[in-house]
Amino acid sequence: MYYVSFTTDFECLSPTTCGGAVIDIESQMILPAQKLAKIAIHHGCRVTFFLEVIQWERFHHIQHYESQINKLDRLLIDLYQEGHDIQIHAHSEWVTAKYSNGRWFRAWVGQDHVHDILPQFLPIFDRALDRLKSILSNSYSPLCYRAGGYMIDPIEPIFKILRDRGMIADSSRHIDKFTGLVTEGGMISLPILGNYP
């Protein structure tokens, strides 16, 4: 017997270094997620939505996004109440992204890991987790994390942060072959495209 988990990274476009990214939460997140959830329910399955929490938290502090972020928060509640799963996804580029004239600019040009910006990453990450718990349910506790660009780096400090916040699994690795579960640094590894008998 095989168990399959349907997952999707739940996010908008990334900020860019040239020209900036124009982000519309409704067309880039809300409508696609509603369609996906409807298809899943029709076929009797559920989806794990890996919410990009750094991006999501940043949107809460931009007045331009007030009505769209309220709709997105309502959708997260609806998805959760319908039995879909909400887990954690994060791209480090959102920690230092700048918003100007309706566009998002990537301010940091390093690799997609948090090694150099961990002190800036952590407060935003914690605020996002607190916000997610407050809107979903007092009993909600995320168990799995997926790093942006499959870059779970640096592993040990990030795994300690995740374990300290009650998470038990990481889904940041991409493996193009059948594989079994492995444990590393106290976290269960759930590779993307893995297949677990």
mmCIF file of C-alpha atoms in Angstrom:
data_model
loop_
_atom_site.group_PDB
_atom_site.id
_atom_site.type_symbol
_atom_site.label_atom_id
_atom_site.label_comp_id
_atom_site.label_asym_id
_atom_site.label_seq_id
_atom_site.Cartn_x
_atom_site.Cartn_y
_atom_site.Cartn_z
ATOM 1 C CA MET A 1 0.000 0.000 0.000
ATOM 2 C CA TYR A 2 1.207 3.500 -0.845
ATOM 3 C CA TYR A 3 0.185 6.758 0.780
ATOM 4 C CA VAL A 4 0.240 9.899 -1.333
ATOM 5 C CA SER A 5 0.171 13.415 0.034
ATOM 6 C CA PHE A 6 -1.022 16.176 -2.300
ATOM 7 C CA THR A 7 0.851 19.362 -1.458
ATOM 8 C CA THR A 8 1.223 22.789 -2.997
ATOM 9 C CA ASP A 9 3.306 25.828 -2.182
ATOM 10 C CA PHE A 10 0.738 28.519 -1.383
ATOM 11 C CA GLU A 11 2.319 31.805 -2.425
ATOM 12 C CA CYS A 12 2.340 34.775 -4.810
ATOM 13 C CA LEU A 13 5.073 35.876 -7.182
ATOM 14 C CA SER A 14 8.498 36.582 -5.695
ATOM 15 C CA PRO A 15 9.974 40.078 -5.480
ATOM 16 C CA THR A 16 12.353 40.898 -8.338
ATOM 17 C CA THR A 17 15.548 42.900 -8.599
ATOM 18 C CA CYS A 18 14.586 44.568 -11.890
ATOM 19 C CA GLY A 19 11.277 46.377 -12.244
ATOM 20 C CA GLY A 20 9.633 44.866 -9.183
ATOM 21 C CA ALA A 21 6.823 42.312 -9.034
ATOM 22 C CA VAL A 22 3.192 43.370 -9.116
ATOM 23 C CA ILE A 23 1.334 41.094 -6.728
ATOM 24 C CA ASP A 24 -2.383 40.463 -6.720
ATOM 25 C CA ILE A 25 -3.320 38.095 -3.889
ATOM 26 C CA GLU A 26 -6.755 37.349 -5.292
ATOM 27 C CA SER A 27 -5.657 36.157 -8.740
ATOM 28 C CA GLN A 28 -2.346 34.596 -7.661
ATOM 29 C CA MET A 29 -3.443 32.814 -4.466
ATOM 30 C CA ILE A 30 -7.130 32.945 -3.608
ATOM 31 C CA LEU A 31 -8.751 31.902 -6.897
ATOM 32 C CA PRO A 32 -6.273 29.071 -7.686
ATOM 33 C CA ALA A 33 -6.567 27.679 -4.134
ATOM 34 C CA GLN A 34 -10.365 27.755 -4.288
ATOM 35 C CA LYS A 35 -10.292 25.837 -7.595
ATOM 36 C CA LEU A 36 -7.796 23.296 -6.271
ATOM 37 C CA ALA A 37 -9.798 22.750 -3.073
ATOM 38 C CA LYS A 38 -13.001 22.260 -5.066
ATOM 39 C CA ILE A 39 -11.343 19.634 -7.292
ATOM 40 C CA ALA A 40 -9.879 17.865 -4.257
ATOM 41 C CA ILE A 41 -13.196 17.724 -2.410
ATOM 42 C CA HIS A 42 -14.919 16.457 -5.574
ATOM 43 C CA HIS A 43 -12.442 13.544 -5.668
ATOM 44 C CA GLY A 44 -12.639 12.882 -1.938
ATOM 45 C CA CYS A 45 -9.141 13.996 -1.041
ATOM 46 C CA ARG A 46 -7.499 16.837 0.855
ATOM 47 C CA VAL A 47 -4.561 19.091 0.030
ATOM 48 C CA THR A 48 -1.701 20.294 2.200
ATOM 49 C CA PHE A 49 -1.226 24.002 1.518
ATOM 50 C CA PHE A 50 2.292 25.142 2.416
ATOM 51 C CA LEU A 51 1.558 28.800 3.204
ATOM 52 C CA GLU A 52 4.428 31.195 2.485
ATOM 53 C CA VAL A 53 4.311 32.749 5.952
ATOM 54 C CA ILE A 54 6.980 35.448 5.569
ATOM 55 C CA GLN A 55 5.232 36.859 2.495
ATOM 56 C CA TRP A 56 1.828 36.496 4.172
ATOM 57 C CA GLU A 57 2.993 38.285 7.310
ATOM 58 C CA ARG A 58 4.525 41.120 5.271
ATOM 59 C CA PHE A 59 1.238 41.588 3.354
ATOM 60 C CA HIS A 60 -0.577 42.204 6.645
ATOM 61 C CA HIS A 61 1.447 45.395 7.116
ATOM 62 C CA ILE A 62 0.803 46.948 3.673
ATOM 63 C CA GLN A 63 -2.393 49.011 3.515
ATOM 64 C CA HIS A 64 -2.776 48.337 -0.225
ATOM 65 C CA TYR A 65 -3.419 44.658 0.581
ATOM 66 C CA GLU A 66 -5.892 45.129 3.442
ATOM 67 C CA SER A 67 -9.029 43.818 1.712
ATOM 68 C CA GLN A 68 -7.177 41.064 -0.179
ATOM 69 C CA ILE A 69 -5.351 39.806 2.907
ATOM 70 C CA ASN A 70 -8.644 39.707 4.816
ATOM 71 C CA LYS A 71 -10.063 37.498 2.029
ATOM 72 C CA LEU A 72 -6.981 35.306 2.142
ATOM 73 C CA ASP A 73 -7.277 34.918 5.917
ATOM 74 C CA ARG A 74 -10.933 33.935 5.491
ATOM 75 C CA LEU A 75 -9.932 31.396 2.819
ATOM 76 C CA LEU A 76 -7.316 29.867 5.149
ATOM 77 C CA ILE A 77 -10.023 29.405 7.781
ATOM 78 C CA ASP A 78 -12.385 27.857 5.216
ATOM 79 C CA LEU A 79 -9.718 25.477 3.878
ATOM 80 C CA TYR A 80 -8.795 24.391 7.384
ATOM 81 C CA GLN A 81 -12.433 23.833 8.363
ATOM 82 C CA GLU A 82 -12.983 21.780 5.181
ATOM 83 C CA GLY A 83 -10.235 19.404 6.323
ATOM 84 C CA HIS A 84 -7.357 20.649 4.215
ATOM 85 C CA ASP A 85 -4.001 20.984 5.904
ATOM 86 C CA ILE A 86 -2.066 24.234 6.356
ATOM 87 C CA GLN A 87 1.681 23.896 6.839
ATOM 88 C CA ILE A 88 4.635 26.275 6.710
ATOM 89 C CA HIS A 89 6.649 27.499 3.722
ATOM 90 C CA ALA A 90 9.139 30.383 3.707
ATOM 91 C CA HIS A 91 11.368 32.167 1.209
ATOM 92 C CA SER A 92 14.146 34.206 2.785
ATOM 93 C CA GLU A 93 13.937 36.862 0.054
ATOM 94 C CA TRP A 94 10.711 38.131 1.643
ATOM 95 C CA VAL A 95 12.468 39.082 4.876
ATOM 96 C CA THR A 96 14.179 42.085 3.270
ATOM 97 C CA ALA A 97 11.870 42.697 0.273
ATOM 98 C CA LYS A 98 10.878 46.329 -0.275
ATOM 99 C CA TYR A 99 7.428 47.552 -1.316
ATOM 100 C CA SER A 100 7.253 50.744 -3.377
ATOM 101 C CA ASN A 101 4.642 52.159 -5.760
ATOM 102 C CA GLY A 102 2.667 48.934 -5.948
ATOM 103 C CA ARG A 103 5.702 46.740 -6.650
ATOM 104 C CA TRP A 104 7.864 44.365 -4.617
ATOM 105 C CA PHE A 105 11.623 44.556 -5.020
ATOM 106 C CA ARG A 106 14.127 41.966 -3.907
ATOM 107 C CA ALA A 107 16.570 43.821 -1.664
ATOM 108 C CA TRP A 108 18.799 40.879 -0.823
ATOM 109 C CA VAL A 109 20.550 39.037 -3.647
ATOM 110 C CA GLY A 110 22.011 36.094 -1.717
ATOM 111 C CA GLN A 111 20.998 32.460 -2.146
ATOM 112 C CA ASP A 112 17.539 31.409 -1.012
ATOM 113 C CA HIS A 113 18.533 30.433 2.503
ATOM 114 C CA VAL A 114 18.431 32.287 5.800
ATOM 115 C CA HIS A 115 22.039 31.876 6.964
ATOM 116 C CA ASP A 116 22.917 35.574 6.636
ATOM 117 C CA ILE A 117 19.569 36.958 7.811
ATOM 118 C CA LEU A 118 18.500 34.570 10.555
ATOM 119 C CA PRO A 119 18.151 37.372 13.184
ATOM 120 C CA GLN A 120 15.773 39.236 10.854
ATOM 121 C CA PHE A 121 13.951 36.075 9.753
ATOM 122 C CA LEU A 122 13.023 34.761 13.183
ATOM 123 C CA PRO A 123 10.810 37.622 14.488
ATOM 124 C CA ILE A 124 8.766 37.686 11.260
ATOM 125 C CA PHE A 125 8.505 33.890 11.281
ATOM 126 C CA ASP A 126 7.271 33.864 14.894
ATOM 127 C CA ARG A 127 4.727 36.644 14.278
ATOM 128 C CA ALA A 128 3.405 34.711 11.286
ATOM 129 C CA LEU A 129 3.076 31.481 13.283
ATOM 130 C CA ASP A 130 1.252 33.328 16.077
ATOM 131 C CA ARG A 131 -1.082 34.975 13.559
ATOM 132 C CA LEU A 132 -1.808 31.657 11.837
ATOM 133 C CA LYS A 133 -2.599 29.959 15.129
ATOM 134 C CA SER A 134 -4.875 32.831 16.155
ATOM 135 C CA ILE A 135 -6.980 32.719 12.982
ATOM 136 C CA LEU A 136 -7.190 28.948 12.488
ATOM 137 C CA SER A 137 -7.699 27.503 15.944
ATOM 138 C CA ASN A 138 -6.203 27.520 19.398
ATOM 139 C CA SER A 139 -5.451 23.833 18.864
ATOM 140 C CA TYR A 140 -3.733 24.337 15.476
ATOM 141 C CA SER A 141 -0.049 23.519 15.532
ATOM 142 C CA PRO A 142 2.017 23.324 12.334
ATOM 143 C CA LEU A 143 4.050 20.131 12.050
ATOM 144 C CA CYS A 144 5.925 20.507 8.759
ATOM 145 C CA TYR A 145 8.140 23.115 7.108
ATOM 146 C CA ARG A 146 9.211 23.578 3.476
ATOM 147 C CA ALA A 147 12.011 26.020 2.679
ATOM 148 C CA GLY A 148 11.934 28.137 -0.462
ATOM 149 C CA GLY A 149 13.843 26.775 -3.441
ATOM 150 C CA TYR A 150 14.464 23.491 -1.566
ATOM 151 C CA MET A 151 17.229 25.360 0.330
ATOM 152 C CA ILE A 152 17.013 24.259 3.966
ATOM 153 C CA ASP A 153 20.205 26.054 4.945
ATOM 154 C CA PRO A 154 21.754 26.185 7.480
ATOM 155 C CA ILE A 155 20.182 22.862 8.490
ATOM 156 C CA GLU A 156 21.029 22.559 12.192
ATOM 157 C CA PRO A 157 20.006 26.086 13.328
ATOM 158 C CA ILE A 158 16.814 25.954 11.250
ATOM 159 C CA PHE A 159 15.915 22.457 12.480
ATOM 160 C CA LYS A 160 16.412 23.619 16.079
ATOM 161 C CA ILE A 161 14.105 26.595 15.459
ATOM 162 C CA LEU A 162 11.479 24.287 13.951
ATOM 163 C CA ARG A 163 11.745 21.703 16.729
ATOM 164 C CA ASP A 164 11.479 24.467 19.353
ATOM 165 C CA ARG A 165 8.191 25.477 17.722
ATOM 166 C CA GLY A 166 6.757 21.956 17.773
ATOM 167 C CA MET A 167 7.455 20.956 14.181
ATOM 168 C CA ILE A 168 8.532 17.413 13.492
ATOM 169 C CA ALA A 169 9.033 17.210 9.721
ATOM 170 C CA ASP A 170 10.795 19.015 6.897
ATOM 171 C CA SER A 171 9.710 18.847 3.248
ATOM 172 C CA SER A 172 12.437 20.986 1.697
ATOM 173 C CA ARG A 173 14.304 18.363 -0.280
ATOM 174 C CA HIS A 174 13.537 17.352 -3.844
ATOM 175 C CA ILE A 175 14.235 13.733 -4.739
ATOM 176 C CA ASP A 176 13.508 12.243 -8.159
ATOM 177 C CA LYS A 177 13.343 8.640 -7.023
ATOM 178 C CA PHE A 178 11.387 6.447 -4.684
ATOM 179 C CA THR A 179 12.700 6.843 -1.186
ATOM 180 C CA GLY A 180 11.889 6.050 2.385
ATOM 181 C CA LEU A 181 11.546 8.389 5.326
ATOM 182 C CA VAL A 182 14.767 9.445 6.995
ATOM 183 C CA THR A 183 15.472 11.349 10.175
ATOM 184 C CA GLU A 184 18.096 14.064 10.269
ATOM 185 C CA GLY A 185 18.820 16.528 13.049
ATOM 186 C CA GLY A 186 15.765 15.324 14.940
ATOM 187 C CA MET A 187 13.400 16.068 12.017
ATOM 188 C CA ILE A 188 11.639 13.597 9.724
ATOM 189 C CA SER A 189 12.486 14.284 6.092
ATOM 190 C CA LEU A 190 9.529 14.231 3.669
ATOM 191 C CA PRO A 191 11.144 14.782 0.249
ATOM 192 C CA ILE A 192 9.043 16.248 -2.523
ATOM 193 C CA LEU A 193 8.166 13.553 -5.094
ATOM 194 C CA GLY A 194 9.017 10.880 -2.540
ATOM 195 C CA ASN A 195 6.849 7.776 -2.434
ATOM 196 C CA TYR A 196 6.520 5.953 0.885
ATOM 197 C CA PRO A 197 5.340 2.324 1.127
#
